[in-house]
Tab-separated table of C-alpha atoms in Angstrom:
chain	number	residue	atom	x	y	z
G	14	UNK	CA	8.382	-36.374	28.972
G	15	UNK	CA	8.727	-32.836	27.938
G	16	UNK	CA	6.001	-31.433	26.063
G	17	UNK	CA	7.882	-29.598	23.464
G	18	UNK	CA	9.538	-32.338	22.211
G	19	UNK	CA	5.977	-33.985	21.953
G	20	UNK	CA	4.733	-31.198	20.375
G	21	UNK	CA	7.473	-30.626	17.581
G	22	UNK	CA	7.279	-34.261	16.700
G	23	UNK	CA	3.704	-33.773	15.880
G	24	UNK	CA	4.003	-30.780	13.895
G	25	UNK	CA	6.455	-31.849	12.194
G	26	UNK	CA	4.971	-35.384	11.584
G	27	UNK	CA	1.553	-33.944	10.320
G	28	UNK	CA	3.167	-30.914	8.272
G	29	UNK	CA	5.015	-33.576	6.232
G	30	UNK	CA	2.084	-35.112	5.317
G	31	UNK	CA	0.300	-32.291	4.184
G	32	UNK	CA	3.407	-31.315	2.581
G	33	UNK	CA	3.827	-34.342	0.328
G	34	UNK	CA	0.434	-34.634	-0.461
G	35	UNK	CA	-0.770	-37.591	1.662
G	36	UNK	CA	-3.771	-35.911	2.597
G	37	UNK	CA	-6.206	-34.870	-0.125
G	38	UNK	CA	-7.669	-31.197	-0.501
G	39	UNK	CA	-11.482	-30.984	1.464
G	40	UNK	CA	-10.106	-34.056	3.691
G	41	UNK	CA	-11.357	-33.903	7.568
G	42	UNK	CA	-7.959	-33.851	9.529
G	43	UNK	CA	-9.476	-36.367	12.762
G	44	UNK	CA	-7.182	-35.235	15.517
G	45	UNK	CA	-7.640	-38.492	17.558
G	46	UNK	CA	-6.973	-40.424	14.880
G	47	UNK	CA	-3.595	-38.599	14.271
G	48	UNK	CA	-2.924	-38.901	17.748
G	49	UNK	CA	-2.720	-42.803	17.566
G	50	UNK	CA	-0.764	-42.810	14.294
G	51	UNK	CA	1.391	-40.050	15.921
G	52	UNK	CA	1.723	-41.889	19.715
G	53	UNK	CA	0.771	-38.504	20.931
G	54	UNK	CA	-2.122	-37.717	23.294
G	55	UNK	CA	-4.799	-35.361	21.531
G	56	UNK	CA	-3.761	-32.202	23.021
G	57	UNK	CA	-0.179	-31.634	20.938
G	58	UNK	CA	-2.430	-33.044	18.143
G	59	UNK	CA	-4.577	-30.409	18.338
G	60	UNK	CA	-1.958	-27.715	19.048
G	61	UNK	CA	-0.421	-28.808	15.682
G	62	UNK	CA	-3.528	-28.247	13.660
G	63	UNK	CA	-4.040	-25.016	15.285
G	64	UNK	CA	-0.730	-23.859	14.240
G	65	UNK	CA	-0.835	-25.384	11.222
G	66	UNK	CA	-4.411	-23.241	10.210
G	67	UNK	CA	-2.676	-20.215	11.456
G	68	UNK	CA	0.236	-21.116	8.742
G	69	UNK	CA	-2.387	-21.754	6.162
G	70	UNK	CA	-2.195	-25.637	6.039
G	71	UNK	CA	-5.037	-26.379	7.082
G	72	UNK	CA	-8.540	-24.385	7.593
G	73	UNK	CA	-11.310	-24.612	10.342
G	74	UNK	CA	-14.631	-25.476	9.802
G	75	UNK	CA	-17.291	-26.140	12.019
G	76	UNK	CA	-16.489	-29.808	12.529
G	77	UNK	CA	-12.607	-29.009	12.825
G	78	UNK	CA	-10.017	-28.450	10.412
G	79	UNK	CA	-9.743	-29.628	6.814
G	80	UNK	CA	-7.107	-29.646	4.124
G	81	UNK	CA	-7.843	-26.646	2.044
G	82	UNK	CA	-9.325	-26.948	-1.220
G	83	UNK	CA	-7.440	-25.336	-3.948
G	84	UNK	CA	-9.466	-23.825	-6.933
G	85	UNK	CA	-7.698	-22.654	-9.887
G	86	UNK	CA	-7.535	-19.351	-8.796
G	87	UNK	CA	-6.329	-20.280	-5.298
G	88	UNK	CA	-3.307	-22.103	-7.239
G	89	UNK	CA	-2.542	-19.367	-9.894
G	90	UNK	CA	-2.617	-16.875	-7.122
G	91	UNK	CA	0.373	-19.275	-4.841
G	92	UNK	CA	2.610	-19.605	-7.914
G	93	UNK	CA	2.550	-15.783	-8.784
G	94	UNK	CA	2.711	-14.874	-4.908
G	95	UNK	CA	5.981	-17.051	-5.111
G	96	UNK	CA	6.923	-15.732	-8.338
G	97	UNK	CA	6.732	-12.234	-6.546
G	98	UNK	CA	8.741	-12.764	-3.741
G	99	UNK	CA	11.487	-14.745	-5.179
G	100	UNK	CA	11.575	-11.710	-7.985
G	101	UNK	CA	11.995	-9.186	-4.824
G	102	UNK	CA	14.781	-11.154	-3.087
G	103	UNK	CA	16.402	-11.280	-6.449
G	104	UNK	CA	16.182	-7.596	-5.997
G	105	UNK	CA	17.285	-7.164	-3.093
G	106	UNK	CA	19.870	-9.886	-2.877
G	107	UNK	CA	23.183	-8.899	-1.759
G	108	UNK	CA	24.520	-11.592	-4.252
G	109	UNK	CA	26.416	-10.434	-7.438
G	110	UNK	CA	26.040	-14.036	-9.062
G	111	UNK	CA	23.610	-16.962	-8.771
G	112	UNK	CA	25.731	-20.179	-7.438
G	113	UNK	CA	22.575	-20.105	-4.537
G	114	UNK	CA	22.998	-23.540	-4.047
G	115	UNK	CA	26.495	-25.160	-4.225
G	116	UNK	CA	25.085	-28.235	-4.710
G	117	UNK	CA	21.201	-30.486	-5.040
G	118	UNK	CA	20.633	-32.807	-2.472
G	119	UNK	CA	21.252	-36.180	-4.553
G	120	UNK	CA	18.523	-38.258	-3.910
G	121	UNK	CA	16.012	-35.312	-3.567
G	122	UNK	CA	12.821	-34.766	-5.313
G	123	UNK	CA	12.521	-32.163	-7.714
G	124	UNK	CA	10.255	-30.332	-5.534
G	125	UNK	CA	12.404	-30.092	-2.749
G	126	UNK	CA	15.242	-28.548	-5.037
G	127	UNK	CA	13.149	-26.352	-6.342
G	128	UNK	CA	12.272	-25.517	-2.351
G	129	UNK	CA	15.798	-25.498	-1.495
G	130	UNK	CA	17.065	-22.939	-4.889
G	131	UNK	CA	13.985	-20.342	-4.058
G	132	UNK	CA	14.863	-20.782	0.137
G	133	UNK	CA	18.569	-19.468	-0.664
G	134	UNK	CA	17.688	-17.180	-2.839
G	135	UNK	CA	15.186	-15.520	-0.157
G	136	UNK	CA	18.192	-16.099	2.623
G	137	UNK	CA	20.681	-13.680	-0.096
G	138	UNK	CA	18.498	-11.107	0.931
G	139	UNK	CA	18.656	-8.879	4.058
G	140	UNK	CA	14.988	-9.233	4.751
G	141	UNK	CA	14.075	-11.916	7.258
G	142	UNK	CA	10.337	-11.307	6.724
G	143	UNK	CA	10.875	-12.007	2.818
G	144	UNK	CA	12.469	-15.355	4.284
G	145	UNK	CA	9.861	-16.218	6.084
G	146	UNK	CA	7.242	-15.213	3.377
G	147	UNK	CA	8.796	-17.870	0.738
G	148	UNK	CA	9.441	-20.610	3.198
G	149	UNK	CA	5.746	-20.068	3.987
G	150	UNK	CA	4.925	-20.050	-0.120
G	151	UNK	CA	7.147	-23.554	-0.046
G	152	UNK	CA	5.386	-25.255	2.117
G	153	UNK	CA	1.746	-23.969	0.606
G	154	UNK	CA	3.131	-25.171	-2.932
G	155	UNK	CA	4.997	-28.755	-1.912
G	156	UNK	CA	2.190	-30.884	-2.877
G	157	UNK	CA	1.671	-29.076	-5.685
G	158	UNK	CA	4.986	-29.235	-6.684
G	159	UNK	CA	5.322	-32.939	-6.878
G	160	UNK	CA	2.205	-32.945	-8.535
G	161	UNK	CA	3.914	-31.183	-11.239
G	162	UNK	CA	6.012	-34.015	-11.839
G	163	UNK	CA	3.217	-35.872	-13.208
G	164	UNK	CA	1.987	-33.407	-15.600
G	165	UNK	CA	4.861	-31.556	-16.558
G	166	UNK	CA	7.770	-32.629	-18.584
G	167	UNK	CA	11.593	-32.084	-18.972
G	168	UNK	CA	11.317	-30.758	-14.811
G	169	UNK	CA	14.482	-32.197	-14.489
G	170	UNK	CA	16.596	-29.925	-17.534
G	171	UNK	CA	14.153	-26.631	-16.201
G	172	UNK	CA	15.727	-27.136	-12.728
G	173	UNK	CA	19.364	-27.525	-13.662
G	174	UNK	CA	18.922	-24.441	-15.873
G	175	UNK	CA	17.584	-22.729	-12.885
G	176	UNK	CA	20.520	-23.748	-11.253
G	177	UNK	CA	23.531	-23.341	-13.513
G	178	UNK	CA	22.170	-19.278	-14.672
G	179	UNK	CA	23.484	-16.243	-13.869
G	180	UNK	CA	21.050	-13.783	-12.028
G	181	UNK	CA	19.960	-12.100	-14.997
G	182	UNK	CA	18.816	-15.452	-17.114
G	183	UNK	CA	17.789	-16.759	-13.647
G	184	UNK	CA	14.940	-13.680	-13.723
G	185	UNK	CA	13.974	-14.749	-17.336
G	186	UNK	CA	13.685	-18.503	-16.634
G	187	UNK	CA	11.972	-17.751	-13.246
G	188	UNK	CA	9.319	-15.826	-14.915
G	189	UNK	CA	9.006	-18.645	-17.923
G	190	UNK	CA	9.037	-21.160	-14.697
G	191	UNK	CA	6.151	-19.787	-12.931
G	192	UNK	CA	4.435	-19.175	-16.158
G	193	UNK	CA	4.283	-22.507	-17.335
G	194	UNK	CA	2.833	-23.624	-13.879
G	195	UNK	CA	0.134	-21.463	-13.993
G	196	UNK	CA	-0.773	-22.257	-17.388
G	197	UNK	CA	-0.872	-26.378	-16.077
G	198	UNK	CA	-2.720	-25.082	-12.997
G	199	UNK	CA	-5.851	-27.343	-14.449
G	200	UNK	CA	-3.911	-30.169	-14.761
G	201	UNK	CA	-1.678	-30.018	-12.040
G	202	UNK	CA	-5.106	-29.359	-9.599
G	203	UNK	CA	-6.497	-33.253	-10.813
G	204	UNK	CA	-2.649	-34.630	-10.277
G	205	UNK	CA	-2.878	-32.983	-6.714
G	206	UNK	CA	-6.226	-34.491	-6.135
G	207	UNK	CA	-4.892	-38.241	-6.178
G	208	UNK	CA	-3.024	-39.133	-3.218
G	209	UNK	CA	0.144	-38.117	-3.817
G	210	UNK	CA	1.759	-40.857	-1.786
């Protein structure tokens, strides 16, 4: 079998469960035991969590890698960094109205709209490294995201709002968006450290 396809299926299989949270912060990541679940031998394992640590998913230690624990600062610090990028592809975009995404996935959770409205507004801007940077911010804040779910309320009306404004109201509500998150950082930290799934 080719290795890349081996490889990819890894990745991707391990990224999505960091992403929704299936993994709790400070966990050991055992690469032969991911291997089984994954039907993989070690080595695309292992190639995956390398990659992954150089995206910021996971972090070496000594004994291997770990799912990154998240302090309140850490947390703060993601939602402004994605706060600041989304507000400079605003800038930049070559849009003259919002409509960034014709329409939400139907059966998606709110996180992954949320994903999907701050990924087109990055890909309205001529900047593939600002692309890049907020698809890298998405990923970071996933499990955070659906943590927010459990702590936050009315997600549902903030999104659509998001949505449905024009790009100046979409600045103001993307400022009182991110604001509101880091204000529920405490609170969306213990909802992130349950399992998520």
């Amino acid at each position: 079998m080719n290795a890349a396809p081996v490889f990819d299926r890894v990745y991707g299989g391990l990224k999505q469960l960091l992403r929704r949270g299936a993994i709790l912060p400070g966990t050991r990541i055992d690469p032969a035991g991911h291997a089984a679940q994954l039907a993989a031998s070690i080595t695309p394992v292992r190639d995956a969590l390398h990659r992954l640590a150089g995206e910021d998913m996971l972090v070496t230690t000594s004994d291997g890698f770990q799912v990154p624990i998240l302090s309140e600062p850490d947390l703060r610090d993601l939602y402004d960094w994605s706060y600041q990028l989304v507000l400079l592809a605003l800038r930049t975009s070559r849009r003259t109205h919002a409509a960034f995404l014709p329409e939400p996935p139907l059966h998606a959770h709110l996180a992954e709209i949320t994903e999907a409205l701050f990924a087109a507004i990055a890909a309205a801007a001529p900047n593939r490294e600002l692309h890049r940077a907020v698809a890298a911010a998405n990923d970071r804040l996933h499990a955070a995201r659906r943590a927010e779910a459990l702590v936050l309320a009315d997600l549902g009306e903030e999104l659509a709002d998001l949505l449905d404004a024009d790009l100046r109201r979409l600045r103001t509500l993307l400022g009182s968006y991110h604001r509101r998150r880091i204000a529920a950082v405490p609170e969306i930290l213990r909802a992130r450290y349950r399992a998520l799934d």
